Amino acid sequence: MAAQNAQLATAGLLSIGQVLARLQDDFADLSPSKLRFLEEQGLITPERTKSGYRKFSQAHIERLRLILTLQRDHYLPLKVIAEVLEEVDQGRDPVIPGAAPRSASSILSPRKLLGSDELKRLTGASSRLLGEAIAAGLLPAAEVFPHEAVAQLTALVKLSERGITPRHLRSLRVAAERDAELISQAVATRGVKTGSPHSDEDSLELAGYLDTLRSGVLRNRLLAG
């Protein structure tokens, strides 16, 4: 009976992997480690299963979307975001500090997809650079792009100004494919069913660890000269 009650209590809740699948199209830098950080800061409090897995409701999803939008689009520090969330929790619809009159609820409207012309206009990229990025597998081969492609293509513009072109970055895609295979094998050895919520959660958690390690190795190499 206790097991049945626990199952009912978590019905309709989402794993970390499912949360990322819903939000990463809009927030490409969202990761398991960032979710844990926001939890540690007290901005979001997911449910917990008996085995310790985090579970998120639709209300959690909307709260995360608000937090991430305030960070990305309005550059608000976590302290101010916490104040906005407190207003929301009290049933009010606060106006975003430092922005044109705009409420918290209004900023959650879905972001539109971008055509290639608009993407180039927003980033200052040339048609050639966009084409090279797609050919190198750094951006999807598509007629429309998620809004996160703006940050990615902007980074490529800045890198190309320093002589680092998409052609030089093909190894990023190759390394990502290799890491994905490594993670899949590691998860499989634990006997976790592929495609299950636990599999997604484990995979994305391992990916977060690899990102941390990779950036640390790169910084160390740079500082070592």
mmCIF file of C-alpha atoms in Angstrom:
data_model
loop_
_atom_site.group_PDB
_atom_site.id
_atom_site.type_symbol
_atom_site.label_atom_id
_atom_site.label_comp_id
_atom_site.label_asym_id
_atom_site.label_seq_id
_atom_site.Cartn_x
_atom_site.Cartn_y
_atom_site.Cartn_z
ATOM 1 C CA MET A 1 0.000 0.000 0.000
ATOM 2 C CA ALA A 2 2.846 2.411 0.845
ATOM 3 C CA ALA A 3 4.441 1.798 -2.551
ATOM 4 C CA GLN A 4 1.117 2.417 -4.282
ATOM 5 C CA ASN A 5 0.640 5.689 -2.385
ATOM 6 C CA ALA A 6 4.166 6.811 -3.336
ATOM 7 C CA GLN A 7 3.441 6.037 -6.981
ATOM 8 C CA LEU A 8 0.213 8.040 -6.863
ATOM 9 C CA ALA A 9 2.019 10.914 -5.156
ATOM 10 C CA THR A 10 4.490 11.229 -8.017
ATOM 11 C CA ALA A 11 1.989 10.638 -10.830
ATOM 12 C CA GLY A 12 2.264 13.319 -13.478
ATOM 13 C CA LEU A 13 5.619 14.559 -12.175
ATOM 14 C CA LEU A 14 8.675 14.841 -14.413
ATOM 15 C CA SER A 15 12.271 13.710 -14.009
ATOM 16 C CA ILE A 16 15.241 16.015 -14.523
ATOM 17 C CA GLY A 17 15.706 14.544 -17.997
ATOM 18 C CA GLN A 18 12.095 15.287 -18.936
ATOM 19 C CA VAL A 19 12.392 18.833 -17.583
ATOM 20 C CA LEU A 20 15.479 19.462 -19.687
ATOM 21 C CA ALA A 21 13.761 18.003 -22.745
ATOM 22 C CA ARG A 22 10.947 20.525 -22.298
ATOM 23 C CA LEU A 23 13.104 23.579 -21.605
ATOM 24 C CA GLN A 24 16.404 23.177 -23.428
ATOM 25 C CA ASP A 25 14.976 24.321 -26.774
ATOM 26 C CA ASP A 26 14.449 27.703 -25.104
ATOM 27 C CA PHE A 27 17.366 27.558 -22.627
ATOM 28 C CA ALA A 28 20.280 25.719 -24.207
ATOM 29 C CA ASP A 29 22.586 26.188 -21.191
ATOM 30 C CA LEU A 30 20.194 24.482 -18.767
ATOM 31 C CA SER A 31 21.837 21.429 -17.193
ATOM 32 C CA PRO A 32 21.306 19.109 -14.207
ATOM 33 C CA SER A 33 23.979 21.010 -12.280
ATOM 34 C CA LYS A 34 22.211 24.334 -12.925
ATOM 35 C CA LEU A 35 18.916 22.865 -11.720
ATOM 36 C CA ARG A 36 20.629 21.685 -8.537
ATOM 37 C CA PHE A 37 22.198 25.139 -8.086
ATOM 38 C CA LEU A 38 18.817 26.868 -8.361
ATOM 39 C CA GLU A 39 17.465 24.404 -5.812
ATOM 40 C CA GLU A 40 20.383 25.122 -3.456
ATOM 41 C CA GLN A 41 19.607 28.859 -3.772
ATOM 42 C CA GLY A 42 16.033 28.182 -2.665
ATOM 43 C CA LEU A 43 14.477 29.394 -5.922
ATOM 44 C CA ILE A 44 12.794 26.084 -6.689
ATOM 45 C CA THR A 45 11.918 23.087 -4.528
ATOM 46 C CA PRO A 46 11.195 19.896 -6.490
ATOM 47 C CA GLU A 47 9.486 16.890 -4.991
ATOM 48 C CA ARG A 48 11.632 13.936 -3.909
ATOM 49 C CA THR A 49 10.974 10.227 -4.319
ATOM 50 C CA LYS A 50 11.947 7.775 -1.582
ATOM 51 C CA SER A 51 15.038 6.885 -3.606
ATOM 52 C CA GLY A 52 16.032 10.552 -3.718
ATOM 53 C CA TYR A 53 15.175 11.382 -7.330
ATOM 54 C CA ARG A 54 13.962 14.912 -8.003
ATOM 55 C CA LYS A 55 10.494 15.240 -9.532
ATOM 56 C CA PHE A 56 8.977 18.371 -11.067
ATOM 57 C CA SER A 57 5.368 19.448 -11.570
ATOM 58 C CA GLN A 58 4.035 21.731 -14.290
ATOM 59 C CA ALA A 59 4.121 24.548 -11.732
ATOM 60 C CA HIS A 60 7.838 23.873 -11.271
ATOM 61 C CA ILE A 61 8.315 24.041 -15.041
ATOM 62 C CA GLU A 62 6.670 27.470 -15.250
ATOM 63 C CA ARG A 63 8.676 28.701 -12.277
ATOM 64 C CA LEU A 64 11.899 27.530 -13.928
ATOM 65 C CA ARG A 65 10.910 29.222 -17.180
ATOM 66 C CA LEU A 66 10.364 32.477 -15.304
ATOM 67 C CA ILE A 67 13.710 32.229 -13.457
ATOM 68 C CA LEU A 68 15.679 31.423 -16.601
ATOM 69 C CA THR A 69 13.971 34.146 -18.624
ATOM 70 C CA LEU A 70 14.711 36.745 -15.946
ATOM 71 C CA GLN A 71 18.363 35.674 -16.003
ATOM 72 C CA ARG A 72 18.818 35.505 -19.764
ATOM 73 C CA ASP A 73 16.681 38.359 -21.072
ATOM 74 C CA HIS A 74 16.644 40.783 -18.138
ATOM 75 C CA TYR A 75 20.060 40.056 -16.553
ATOM 76 C CA LEU A 76 18.601 40.045 -13.052
ATOM 77 C CA PRO A 77 20.753 38.725 -10.178
ATOM 78 C CA LEU A 78 19.403 35.811 -8.155
ATOM 79 C CA LYS A 79 18.610 38.072 -5.198
ATOM 80 C CA VAL A 80 16.255 40.185 -7.319
ATOM 81 C CA ILE A 81 14.781 37.084 -8.969
ATOM 82 C CA ALA A 82 14.018 35.740 -5.483
ATOM 83 C CA GLU A 83 12.113 38.953 -4.731
ATOM 84 C CA VAL A 84 10.121 38.620 -7.959
ATOM 85 C CA LEU A 85 9.282 35.012 -7.087
ATOM 86 C CA GLU A 86 8.152 36.055 -3.615
ATOM 87 C CA GLU A 87 5.720 38.496 -5.206
ATOM 88 C CA VAL A 88 4.447 35.735 -7.502
ATOM 89 C CA ASP A 89 4.069 33.344 -4.532
ATOM 90 C CA GLN A 90 1.928 35.959 -2.795
ATOM 91 C CA GLY A 91 -0.439 36.041 -5.748
ATOM 92 C CA ARG A 92 0.790 39.287 -7.269
ATOM 93 C CA ASP A 93 2.109 39.863 -10.805
ATOM 94 C CA PRO A 94 5.233 41.977 -10.279
ATOM 95 C CA VAL A 95 6.658 44.331 -12.864
ATOM 96 C CA ILE A 96 10.176 43.313 -13.895
ATOM 97 C CA PRO A 97 12.778 45.701 -12.372
ATOM 98 C CA GLY A 98 14.706 47.815 -14.855
ATOM 99 C CA ALA A 99 12.564 46.779 -17.821
ATOM 100 C CA ALA A 100 9.882 48.528 -19.816
ATOM 101 C CA PRO A 101 6.515 48.065 -18.091
ATOM 102 C CA ARG A 102 6.112 44.330 -18.385
ATOM 103 C CA SER A 103 4.761 41.841 -15.877
ATOM 104 C CA ALA A 104 6.189 38.484 -14.876
ATOM 105 C CA SER A 105 3.331 36.632 -16.535
ATOM 106 C CA SER A 106 3.764 38.425 -19.852
ATOM 107 C CA ILE A 107 7.388 37.371 -20.298
ATOM 108 C CA LEU A 108 6.429 33.689 -20.311
ATOM 109 C CA SER A 109 4.799 33.770 -23.730
ATOM 110 C CA PRO A 110 6.434 31.240 -26.065
ATOM 111 C CA ARG A 111 9.425 32.521 -28.018
ATOM 112 C CA LYS A 112 9.090 32.255 -31.759
ATOM 113 C CA LEU A 113 11.356 30.300 -34.037
ATOM 114 C CA LEU A 114 13.739 32.311 -36.163
ATOM 115 C CA GLY A 115 14.216 32.128 -39.913
ATOM 116 C CA SER A 116 17.748 32.221 -41.291
ATOM 117 C CA ASP A 117 17.444 35.866 -42.405
ATOM 118 C CA GLU A 118 16.330 37.005 -38.952
ATOM 119 C CA LEU A 119 19.011 34.894 -37.297
ATOM 120 C CA LYS A 120 21.686 36.527 -39.449
ATOM 121 C CA ARG A 121 20.273 39.993 -38.766
ATOM 122 C CA LEU A 122 20.328 39.456 -34.988
ATOM 123 C CA THR A 123 23.870 38.082 -34.943
ATOM 124 C CA GLY A 124 25.557 39.937 -37.788
ATOM 125 C CA ALA A 125 26.566 36.607 -39.312
ATOM 126 C CA SER A 126 27.047 36.197 -43.029
ATOM 127 C CA SER A 127 25.249 33.579 -45.082
ATOM 128 C CA ARG A 128 28.595 31.880 -45.543
ATOM 129 C CA LEU A 129 29.256 31.628 -41.792
ATOM 130 C CA LEU A 130 25.773 30.257 -41.130
ATOM 131 C CA GLY A 131 26.226 27.694 -43.883
ATOM 132 C CA GLU A 132 29.627 26.666 -42.538
ATOM 133 C CA ALA A 133 28.178 26.281 -39.033
ATOM 134 C CA ILE A 134 25.441 23.997 -40.352
ATOM 135 C CA ALA A 135 27.904 22.013 -42.470
ATOM 136 C CA ALA A 136 30.151 21.510 -39.421
ATOM 137 C CA GLY A 137 27.204 20.202 -37.387
ATOM 138 C CA LEU A 138 27.357 23.112 -34.950
ATOM 139 C CA LEU A 139 23.836 24.273 -35.813
ATOM 140 C CA PRO A 140 20.902 22.184 -37.033
ATOM 141 C CA ALA A 141 20.213 21.947 -40.747
ATOM 142 C CA ALA A 142 16.778 23.553 -40.655
ATOM 143 C CA GLU A 143 14.691 26.323 -42.163
ATOM 144 C CA VAL A 144 13.908 27.723 -38.721
ATOM 145 C CA PHE A 145 16.035 27.875 -35.589
ATOM 146 C CA PRO A 146 15.310 28.026 -31.845
ATOM 147 C CA HIS A 147 16.090 31.316 -30.153
ATOM 148 C CA GLU A 148 19.187 29.778 -28.517
ATOM 149 C CA ALA A 149 20.799 29.696 -31.963
ATOM 150 C CA VAL A 150 21.290 33.468 -31.562
ATOM 151 C CA ALA A 151 23.801 32.933 -28.740
ATOM 152 C CA GLN A 152 25.478 30.064 -30.571
ATOM 153 C CA LEU A 153 25.865 31.927 -33.854
ATOM 154 C CA THR A 154 26.957 35.091 -32.055
ATOM 155 C CA ALA A 155 29.726 33.054 -30.418
ATOM 156 C CA LEU A 156 30.743 31.755 -33.840
ATOM 157 C CA VAL A 157 30.849 35.315 -35.192
ATOM 158 C CA LYS A 158 33.168 36.380 -32.360
ATOM 159 C CA LEU A 159 35.359 33.314 -32.805
ATOM 160 C CA SER A 160 35.579 33.827 -36.559
ATOM 161 C CA GLU A 161 36.779 37.391 -35.945
ATOM 162 C CA ARG A 162 39.749 35.813 -34.149
ATOM 163 C CA GLY A 163 40.383 33.328 -36.916
ATOM 164 C CA ILE A 164 38.533 30.374 -35.370
ATOM 165 C CA THR A 165 36.027 29.228 -37.984
ATOM 166 C CA PRO A 166 33.385 26.462 -37.947
ATOM 167 C CA ARG A 167 35.809 24.348 -39.963
ATOM 168 C CA HIS A 168 38.196 24.430 -36.996
ATOM 169 C CA LEU A 169 35.393 23.421 -34.644
ATOM 170 C CA ARG A 170 34.238 20.209 -36.293
ATOM 171 C CA SER A 171 36.029 18.377 -33.494
ATOM 172 C CA LEU A 172 33.404 19.749 -31.073
ATOM 173 C CA ARG A 173 30.679 17.744 -32.798
ATOM 174 C CA VAL A 174 32.898 14.662 -33.017
ATOM 175 C CA ALA A 175 33.777 14.942 -29.317
ATOM 176 C CA ALA A 176 30.100 15.403 -28.407
ATOM 177 C CA GLU A 177 29.164 12.269 -30.336
ATOM 178 C CA ARG A 178 31.960 10.341 -28.637
ATOM 179 C CA ASP A 179 30.903 11.603 -25.202
ATOM 180 C CA ALA A 180 27.286 10.657 -25.898
ATOM 181 C CA GLU A 181 28.350 7.109 -26.742
ATOM 182 C CA LEU A 182 30.503 6.924 -23.615
ATOM 183 C CA ILE A 183 27.619 8.090 -21.442
ATOM 184 C CA SER A 184 25.185 5.651 -23.066
ATOM 185 C CA GLN A 185 27.541 2.781 -22.313
ATOM 186 C CA ALA A 186 28.020 3.907 -18.719
ATOM 187 C CA VAL A 187 24.265 4.129 -18.129
ATOM 188 C CA ALA A 188 23.698 0.752 -19.794
ATOM 189 C CA THR A 189 26.167 -0.959 -17.445
ATOM 190 C CA ARG A 190 23.933 0.034 -14.539
ATOM 191 C CA GLY A 191 21.054 -1.894 -16.058
ATOM 192 C CA VAL A 192 18.882 1.192 -16.476
ATOM 193 C CA LYS A 193 16.353 0.802 -19.271
ATOM 194 C CA THR A 194 17.178 3.030 -22.256
ATOM 195 C CA GLY A 195 14.664 5.837 -22.729
ATOM 196 C CA SER A 196 13.341 5.635 -19.180
ATOM 197 C CA PRO A 197 13.212 8.731 -16.941
ATOM 198 C CA HIS A 198 16.059 7.327 -14.840
ATOM 199 C CA SER A 199 18.129 6.768 -17.973
ATOM 200 C CA ASP A 200 17.588 10.366 -19.112
ATOM 201 C CA GLU A 201 18.393 11.711 -15.655
ATOM 202 C CA ASP A 202 21.563 9.644 -15.324
ATOM 203 C CA SER A 203 22.724 10.565 -18.828
ATOM 204 C CA LEU A 204 22.248 14.294 -18.347
ATOM 205 C CA GLU A 205 23.879 14.208 -14.929
ATOM 206 C CA LEU A 206 26.958 12.507 -16.414
ATOM 207 C CA ALA A 207 26.966 15.068 -19.237
ATOM 208 C CA GLY A 208 27.067 17.836 -16.618
ATOM 209 C CA TYR A 209 30.080 16.228 -14.961
ATOM 210 C CA LEU A 210 31.859 15.962 -18.324
ATOM 211 C CA ASP A 211 31.138 19.634 -19.075
ATOM 212 C CA THR A 212 32.639 20.633 -15.717
ATOM 213 C CA LEU A 213 35.717 18.504 -16.276
ATOM 214 C CA ARG A 214 36.177 19.643 -19.886
ATOM 215 C CA SER A 215 36.020 23.344 -19.026
ATOM 216 C CA GLY A 216 38.427 22.817 -16.122
ATOM 217 C CA VAL A 217 40.970 21.012 -18.308
ATOM 218 C CA LEU A 218 40.726 23.801 -20.906
ATOM 219 C CA ARG A 219 41.270 26.535 -18.315
ATOM 220 C CA ASN A 220 44.219 24.672 -16.821
ATOM 221 C CA ARG A 221 45.824 24.278 -20.236
ATOM 222 C CA LEU A 222 45.406 27.995 -20.965
ATOM 223 C CA LEU A 223 46.801 29.090 -17.616
ATOM 224 C CA ALA A 224 49.709 26.688 -17.921
ATOM 225 C CA GLY A 225 50.686 28.386 -21.199
#
